[in-house]
Each structure stands twice: as C-alpha cells, then as structure tokens.
PDB file of C-alpha atoms in Angstrom:
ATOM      1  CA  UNK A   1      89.462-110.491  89.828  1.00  0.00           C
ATOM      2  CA  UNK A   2      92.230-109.719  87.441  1.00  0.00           C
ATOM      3  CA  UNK A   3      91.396-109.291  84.266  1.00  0.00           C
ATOM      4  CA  UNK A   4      92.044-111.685  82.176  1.00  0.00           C
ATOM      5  CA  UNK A   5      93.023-111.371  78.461  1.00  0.00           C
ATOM      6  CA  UNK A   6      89.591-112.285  76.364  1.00  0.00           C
ATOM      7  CA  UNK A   7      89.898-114.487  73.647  1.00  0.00           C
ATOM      8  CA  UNK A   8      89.794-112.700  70.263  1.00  0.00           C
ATOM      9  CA  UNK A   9      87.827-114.001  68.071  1.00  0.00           C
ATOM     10  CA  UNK A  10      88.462-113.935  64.377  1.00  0.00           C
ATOM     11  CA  UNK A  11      85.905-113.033  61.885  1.00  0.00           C
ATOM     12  CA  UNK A  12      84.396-115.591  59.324  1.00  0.00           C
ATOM     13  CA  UNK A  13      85.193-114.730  56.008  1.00  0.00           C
ATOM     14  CA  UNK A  14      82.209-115.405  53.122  1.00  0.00           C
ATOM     15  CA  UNK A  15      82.806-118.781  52.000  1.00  0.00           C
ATOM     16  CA  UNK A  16      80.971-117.610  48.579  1.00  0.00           C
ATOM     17  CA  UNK A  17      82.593-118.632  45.252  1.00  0.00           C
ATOM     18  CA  UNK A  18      81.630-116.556  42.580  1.00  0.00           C
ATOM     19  CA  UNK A  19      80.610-118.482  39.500  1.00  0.00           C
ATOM     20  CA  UNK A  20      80.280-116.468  36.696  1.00  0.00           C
ATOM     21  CA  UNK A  21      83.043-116.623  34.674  1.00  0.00           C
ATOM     22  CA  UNK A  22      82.757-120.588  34.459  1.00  0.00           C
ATOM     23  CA  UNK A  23      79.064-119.911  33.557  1.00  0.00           C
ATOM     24  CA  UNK A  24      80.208-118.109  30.446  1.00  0.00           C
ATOM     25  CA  UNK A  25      83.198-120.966  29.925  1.00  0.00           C
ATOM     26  CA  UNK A  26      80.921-123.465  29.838  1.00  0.00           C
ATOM     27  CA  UNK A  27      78.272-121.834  27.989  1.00  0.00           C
ATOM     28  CA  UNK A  28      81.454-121.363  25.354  1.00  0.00           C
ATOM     29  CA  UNK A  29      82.153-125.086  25.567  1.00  0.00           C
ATOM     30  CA  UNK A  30      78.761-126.024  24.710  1.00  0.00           C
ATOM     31  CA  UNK A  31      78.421-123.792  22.006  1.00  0.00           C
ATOM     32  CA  UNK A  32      81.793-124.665  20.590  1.00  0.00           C
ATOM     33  CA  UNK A  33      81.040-128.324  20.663  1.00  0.00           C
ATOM     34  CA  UNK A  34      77.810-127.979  18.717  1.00  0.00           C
ATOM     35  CA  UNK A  35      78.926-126.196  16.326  1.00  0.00           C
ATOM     36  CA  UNK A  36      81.942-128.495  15.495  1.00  0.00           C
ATOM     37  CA  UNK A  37      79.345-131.200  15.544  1.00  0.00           C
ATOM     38  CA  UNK A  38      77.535-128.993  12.773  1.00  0.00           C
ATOM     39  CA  UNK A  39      80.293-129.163  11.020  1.00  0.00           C
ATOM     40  CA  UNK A  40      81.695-132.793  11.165  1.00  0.00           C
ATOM     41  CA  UNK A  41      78.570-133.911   9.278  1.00  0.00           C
ATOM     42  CA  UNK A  42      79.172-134.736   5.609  1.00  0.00           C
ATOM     43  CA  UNK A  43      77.415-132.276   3.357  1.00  0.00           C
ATOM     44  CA  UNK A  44      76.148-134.481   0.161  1.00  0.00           C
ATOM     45  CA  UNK A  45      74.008-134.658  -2.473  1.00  0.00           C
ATOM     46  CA  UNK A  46      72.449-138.373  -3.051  1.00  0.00           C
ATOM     47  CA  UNK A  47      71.799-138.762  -6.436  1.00  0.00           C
ATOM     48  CA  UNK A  48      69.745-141.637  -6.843  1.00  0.00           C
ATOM     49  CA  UNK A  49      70.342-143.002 -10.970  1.00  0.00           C
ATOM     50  CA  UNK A  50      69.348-146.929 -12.257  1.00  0.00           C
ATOM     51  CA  UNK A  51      71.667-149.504 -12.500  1.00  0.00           C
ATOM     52  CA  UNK A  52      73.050-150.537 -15.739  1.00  0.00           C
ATOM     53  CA  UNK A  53      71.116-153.319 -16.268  1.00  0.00           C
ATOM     54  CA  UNK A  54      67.767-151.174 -15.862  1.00  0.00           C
ATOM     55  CA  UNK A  55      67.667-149.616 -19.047  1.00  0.00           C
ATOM     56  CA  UNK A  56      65.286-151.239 -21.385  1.00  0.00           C
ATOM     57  CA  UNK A  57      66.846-151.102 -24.302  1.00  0.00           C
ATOM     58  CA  UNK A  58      65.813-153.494 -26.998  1.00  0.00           C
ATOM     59  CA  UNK A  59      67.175-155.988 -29.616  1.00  0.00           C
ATOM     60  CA  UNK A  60      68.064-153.521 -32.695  1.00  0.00           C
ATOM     61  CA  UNK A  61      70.252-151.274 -29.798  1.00  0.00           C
ATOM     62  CA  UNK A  62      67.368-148.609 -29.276  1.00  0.00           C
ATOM     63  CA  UNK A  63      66.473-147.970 -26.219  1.00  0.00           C
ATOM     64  CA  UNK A  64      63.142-147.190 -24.539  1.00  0.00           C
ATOM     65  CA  UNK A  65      62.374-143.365 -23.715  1.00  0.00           C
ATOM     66  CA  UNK A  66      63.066-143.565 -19.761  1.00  0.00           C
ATOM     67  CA  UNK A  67      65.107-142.823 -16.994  1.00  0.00           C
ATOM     68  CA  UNK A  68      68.028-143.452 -19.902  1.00  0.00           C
ATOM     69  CA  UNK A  69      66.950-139.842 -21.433  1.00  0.00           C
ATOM     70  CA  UNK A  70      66.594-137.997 -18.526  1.00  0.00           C
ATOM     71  CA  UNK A  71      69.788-138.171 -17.617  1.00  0.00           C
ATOM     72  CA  UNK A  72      72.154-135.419 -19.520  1.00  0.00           C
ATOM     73  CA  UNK A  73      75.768-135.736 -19.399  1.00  0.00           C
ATOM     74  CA  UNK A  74      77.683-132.449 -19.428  1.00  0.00           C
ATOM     75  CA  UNK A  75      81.690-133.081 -19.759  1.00  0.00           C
ATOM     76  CA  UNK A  76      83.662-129.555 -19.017  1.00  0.00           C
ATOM     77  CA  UNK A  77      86.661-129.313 -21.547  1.00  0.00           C
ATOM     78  CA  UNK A  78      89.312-126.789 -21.496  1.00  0.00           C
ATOM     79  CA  UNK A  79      89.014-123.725 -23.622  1.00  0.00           C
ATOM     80  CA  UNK A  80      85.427-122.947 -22.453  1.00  0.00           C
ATOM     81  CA  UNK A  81      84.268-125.587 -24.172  1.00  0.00           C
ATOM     82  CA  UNK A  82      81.128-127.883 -22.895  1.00  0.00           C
ATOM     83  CA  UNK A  83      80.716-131.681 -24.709  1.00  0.00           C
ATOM     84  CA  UNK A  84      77.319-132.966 -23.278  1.00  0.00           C
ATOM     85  CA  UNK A  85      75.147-136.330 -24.773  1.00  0.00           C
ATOM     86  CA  UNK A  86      71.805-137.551 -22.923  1.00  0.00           C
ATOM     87  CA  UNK A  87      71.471-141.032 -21.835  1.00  0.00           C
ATOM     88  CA  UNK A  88      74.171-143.974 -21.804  1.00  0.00           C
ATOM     89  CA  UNK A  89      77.120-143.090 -23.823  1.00  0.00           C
ATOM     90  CA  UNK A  90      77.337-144.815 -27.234  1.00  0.00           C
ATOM     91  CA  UNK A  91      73.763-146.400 -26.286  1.00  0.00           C
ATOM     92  CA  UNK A  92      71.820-143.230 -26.614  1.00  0.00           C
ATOM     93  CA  UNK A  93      70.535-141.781 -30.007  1.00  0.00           C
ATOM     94  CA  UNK A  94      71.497-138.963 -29.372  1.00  0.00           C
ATOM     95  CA  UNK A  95      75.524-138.448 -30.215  1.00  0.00           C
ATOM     96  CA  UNK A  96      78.090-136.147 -28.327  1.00  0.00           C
ATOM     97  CA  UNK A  97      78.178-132.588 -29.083  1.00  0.00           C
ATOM     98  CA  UNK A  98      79.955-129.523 -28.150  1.00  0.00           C
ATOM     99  CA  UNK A  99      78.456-126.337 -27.540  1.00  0.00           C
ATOM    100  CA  UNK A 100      79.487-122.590 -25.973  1.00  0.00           C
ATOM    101  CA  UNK A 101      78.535-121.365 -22.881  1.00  0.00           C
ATOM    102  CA  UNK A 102      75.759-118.726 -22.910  1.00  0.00           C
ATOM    103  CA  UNK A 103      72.256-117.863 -23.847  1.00  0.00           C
ATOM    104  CA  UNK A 104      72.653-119.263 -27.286  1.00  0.00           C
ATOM    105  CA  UNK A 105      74.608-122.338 -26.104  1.00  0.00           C
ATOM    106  CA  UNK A 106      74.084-125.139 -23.276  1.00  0.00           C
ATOM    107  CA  UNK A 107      71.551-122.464 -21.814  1.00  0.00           C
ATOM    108  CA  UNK A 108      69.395-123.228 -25.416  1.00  0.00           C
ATOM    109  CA  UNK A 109      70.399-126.933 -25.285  1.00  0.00           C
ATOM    110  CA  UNK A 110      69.281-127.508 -21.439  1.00  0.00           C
ATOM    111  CA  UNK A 111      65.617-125.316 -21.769  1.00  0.00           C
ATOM    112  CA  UNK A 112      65.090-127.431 -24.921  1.00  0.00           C
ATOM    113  CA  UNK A 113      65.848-131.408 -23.624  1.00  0.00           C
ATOM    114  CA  UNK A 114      64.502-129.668 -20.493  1.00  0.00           C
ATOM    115  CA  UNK A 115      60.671-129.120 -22.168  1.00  0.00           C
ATOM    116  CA  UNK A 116      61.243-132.169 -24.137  1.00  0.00           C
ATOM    117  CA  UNK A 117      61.886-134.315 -20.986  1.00  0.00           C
ATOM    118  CA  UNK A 118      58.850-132.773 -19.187  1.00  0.00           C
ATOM    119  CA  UNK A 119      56.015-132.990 -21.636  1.00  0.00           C
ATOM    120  CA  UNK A 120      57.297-136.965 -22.007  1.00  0.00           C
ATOM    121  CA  UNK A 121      57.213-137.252 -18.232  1.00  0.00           C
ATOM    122  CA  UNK A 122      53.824-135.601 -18.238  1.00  0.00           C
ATOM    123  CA  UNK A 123      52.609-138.088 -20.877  1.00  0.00           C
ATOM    124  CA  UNK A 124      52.917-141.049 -19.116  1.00  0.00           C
ATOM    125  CA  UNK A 125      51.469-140.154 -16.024  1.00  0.00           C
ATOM    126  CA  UNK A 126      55.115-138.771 -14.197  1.00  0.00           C
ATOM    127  CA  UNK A 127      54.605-134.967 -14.480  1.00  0.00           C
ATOM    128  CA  UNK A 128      57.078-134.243 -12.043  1.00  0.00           C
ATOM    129  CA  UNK A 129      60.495-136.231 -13.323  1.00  0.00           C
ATOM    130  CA  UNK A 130      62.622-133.691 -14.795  1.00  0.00           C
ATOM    131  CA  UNK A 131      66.094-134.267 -16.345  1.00  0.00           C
ATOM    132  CA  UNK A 132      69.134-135.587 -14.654  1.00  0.00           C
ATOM    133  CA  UNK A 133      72.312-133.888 -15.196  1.00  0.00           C
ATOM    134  CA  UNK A 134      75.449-135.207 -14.108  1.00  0.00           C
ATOM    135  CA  UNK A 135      77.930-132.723 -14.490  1.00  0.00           C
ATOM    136  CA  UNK A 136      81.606-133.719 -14.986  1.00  0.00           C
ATOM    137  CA  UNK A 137      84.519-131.346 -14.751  1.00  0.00           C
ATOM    138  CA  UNK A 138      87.628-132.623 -16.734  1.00  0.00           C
ATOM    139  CA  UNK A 139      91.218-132.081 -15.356  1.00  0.00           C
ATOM    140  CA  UNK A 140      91.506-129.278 -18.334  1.00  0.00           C
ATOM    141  CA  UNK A 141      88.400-127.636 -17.104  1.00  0.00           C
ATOM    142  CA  UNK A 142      88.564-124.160 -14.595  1.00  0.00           C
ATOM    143  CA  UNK A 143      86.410-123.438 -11.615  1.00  0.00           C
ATOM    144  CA  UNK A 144      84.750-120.352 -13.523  1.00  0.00           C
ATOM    145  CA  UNK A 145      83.429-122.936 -15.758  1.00  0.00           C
ATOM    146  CA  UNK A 146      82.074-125.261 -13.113  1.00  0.00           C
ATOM    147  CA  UNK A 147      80.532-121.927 -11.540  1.00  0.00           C
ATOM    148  CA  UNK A 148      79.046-121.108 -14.708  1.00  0.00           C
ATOM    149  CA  UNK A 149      77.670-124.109 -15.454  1.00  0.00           C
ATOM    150  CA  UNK A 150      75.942-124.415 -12.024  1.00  0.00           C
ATOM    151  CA  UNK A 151      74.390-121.051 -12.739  1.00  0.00           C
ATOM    152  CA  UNK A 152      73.260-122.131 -15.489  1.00  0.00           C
ATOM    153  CA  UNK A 153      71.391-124.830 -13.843  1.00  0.00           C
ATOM    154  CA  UNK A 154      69.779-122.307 -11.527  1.00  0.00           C
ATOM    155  CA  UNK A 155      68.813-120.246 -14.556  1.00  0.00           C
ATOM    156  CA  UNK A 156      66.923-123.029 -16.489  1.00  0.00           C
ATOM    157  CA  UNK A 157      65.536-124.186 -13.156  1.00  0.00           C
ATOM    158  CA  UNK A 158      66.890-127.424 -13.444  1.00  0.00           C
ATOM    159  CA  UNK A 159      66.565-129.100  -9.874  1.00  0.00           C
ATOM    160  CA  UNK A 160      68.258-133.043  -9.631  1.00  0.00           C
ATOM    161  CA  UNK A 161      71.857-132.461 -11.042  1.00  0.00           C
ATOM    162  CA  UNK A 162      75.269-134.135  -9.696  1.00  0.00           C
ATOM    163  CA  UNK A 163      79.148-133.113 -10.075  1.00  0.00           C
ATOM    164  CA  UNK A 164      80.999-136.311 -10.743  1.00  0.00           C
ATOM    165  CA  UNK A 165      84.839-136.535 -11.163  1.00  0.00           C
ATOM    166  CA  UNK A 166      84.898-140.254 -12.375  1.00  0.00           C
ATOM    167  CA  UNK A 167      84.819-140.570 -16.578  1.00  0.00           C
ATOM    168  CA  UNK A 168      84.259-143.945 -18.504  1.00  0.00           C
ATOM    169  CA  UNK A 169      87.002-145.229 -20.783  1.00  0.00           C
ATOM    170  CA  UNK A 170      84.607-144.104 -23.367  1.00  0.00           C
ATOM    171  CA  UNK A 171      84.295-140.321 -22.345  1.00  0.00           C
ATOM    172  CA  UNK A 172      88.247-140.253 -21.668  1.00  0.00           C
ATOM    173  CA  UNK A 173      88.475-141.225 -25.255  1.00  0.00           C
ATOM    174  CA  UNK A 174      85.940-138.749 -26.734  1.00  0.00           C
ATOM    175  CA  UNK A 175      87.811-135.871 -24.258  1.00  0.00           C
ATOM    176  CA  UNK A 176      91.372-137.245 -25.760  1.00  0.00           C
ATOM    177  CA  UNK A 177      89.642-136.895 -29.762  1.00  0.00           C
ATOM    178  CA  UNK A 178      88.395-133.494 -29.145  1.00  0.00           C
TER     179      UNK A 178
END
C-alpha cells in the first residue's frame, strides 16, 4: 500500500474570552451612574412658617406672642451692616434695627430673643420651639457677610433658619431709607 498523505489536522484554539476589563467597565458604569443620581437630587431646606392669615393678632393691632415672634428677620445691607425685626413687618412690636456684626452685635441680639423665645416656648407647654430666622441677603450684601452670619447661627446654636432672596415692598423700602 502506498502511503497515502494523512490528513492534518489543525489544532483547536481556546475559545475563552477574557472578561475582565468589561468587569471593571461596568463596575465604572454603575458607580458613575449612582453617583450622578446622588447628585441630581435637589439639596433643600423646607422651612415650614404659618400662613398670613394664622397670626392671631387682635383688634387694637397687637398681636398674640406665637409663631409671629419666633420668627426673626435678618436683612444683610451693604457696608457690613445687618437690619433685623422679629415677627411680621410693621405688625410686630418690635421695630427694625440695625446692628454690627460680632460678639457685641447680632451675636448679643440673637442669644438674647434666643432665651427670650425659649423660656416663652417652655411656658406654655412647647419647650422645644426655638426661633425662626429667615435670613435675607440684599443685592448690596457680600458672601463674607452671608458666611458670617451663618456662623453666627452655629455659634448661638440656633437650629431652624432659612436664606430667602425674595423682600416685601415694605423691606425694599426700609433697605432704600437706610
């Protein structure tokens, strides 16, 4: 018999795909996509105040000691300057004024409406309402000063306060007299 030419036969080749680097892609993906989701949520404050109409104030124009004095106003002005009233403005008895910053100035004023808000609070059964500051930069105002005055909220351990950018017709007039 001759010999006749054997077939050759090729080798199979590993048919084995390594996955590792799309591991690590995906593993990226996923992370990536959380953390933009992380981000995309809104990061806000509610600040829950009473409607107009809730204050209880009587026939003569004084009104009630309530949720109307909790709530301090603090306007930022240019020159360092801070104007700040408690309750409605032009309701309240208690008029604008302007203080300094420091120890001596809305630091003094806050600790003091502060102690005065909390012993009322704790007299009619509510120990736990403190004030309610809504904090209002004007256009005049610098960010130092809205940094300054949130430090000072930190330092007289004030804990439900707001920064609002919307002024009444009232407090645009009372920023345009001082």
């Amino acid at each position: 018999m001759k010999n006749l030419p054997q077939k050759v036969r090729s080798k199979k080749l590993s048919s084995r795909v390594d996955l590792t680097a799309m591991v690590s892609v995906s593993f990226m993906l996923i992370i990536f996509f959380m953390v933009i989701g992380e981000l995309r949520k809104p990061k806000v404050m509610d600040l829950s105040l009473p409607d107009y109409n809730a204050y209880t104030c009587g026939w003569r124009g004084g009104c009630h000691m309530g949720i109307d004095n909790r709530v301090i106003t603090i306007i930022l002005d240019d020159n360092n300057k801070i104007i700040t009233y408690s309750g409605l403005f032009g309701y309240s008895e208690y008029l604008p004024k302007t203080i300094e910053f420091g120890k001596n100035g809305i630091r003094k004023e806050l600790e003091k409406r502060r102690k005065n808000i909390i012993e009322y609070s704790a007299s009619v059964g509510k120990p736990k309402n403190g004030p309610i500051v809504i904090i209002k930069p004007s256009k005049k105002s610098n960010f130092k000063n809205l940094v300054d005055i949130l430090d000072e909220m930190a330092i007289t351990k004030i804990d439900t306060y707001a920064i609002v950018n919307d002024f009444t017709p009232e407090e645009e007039k009372l920023l345009a007299s001082k």
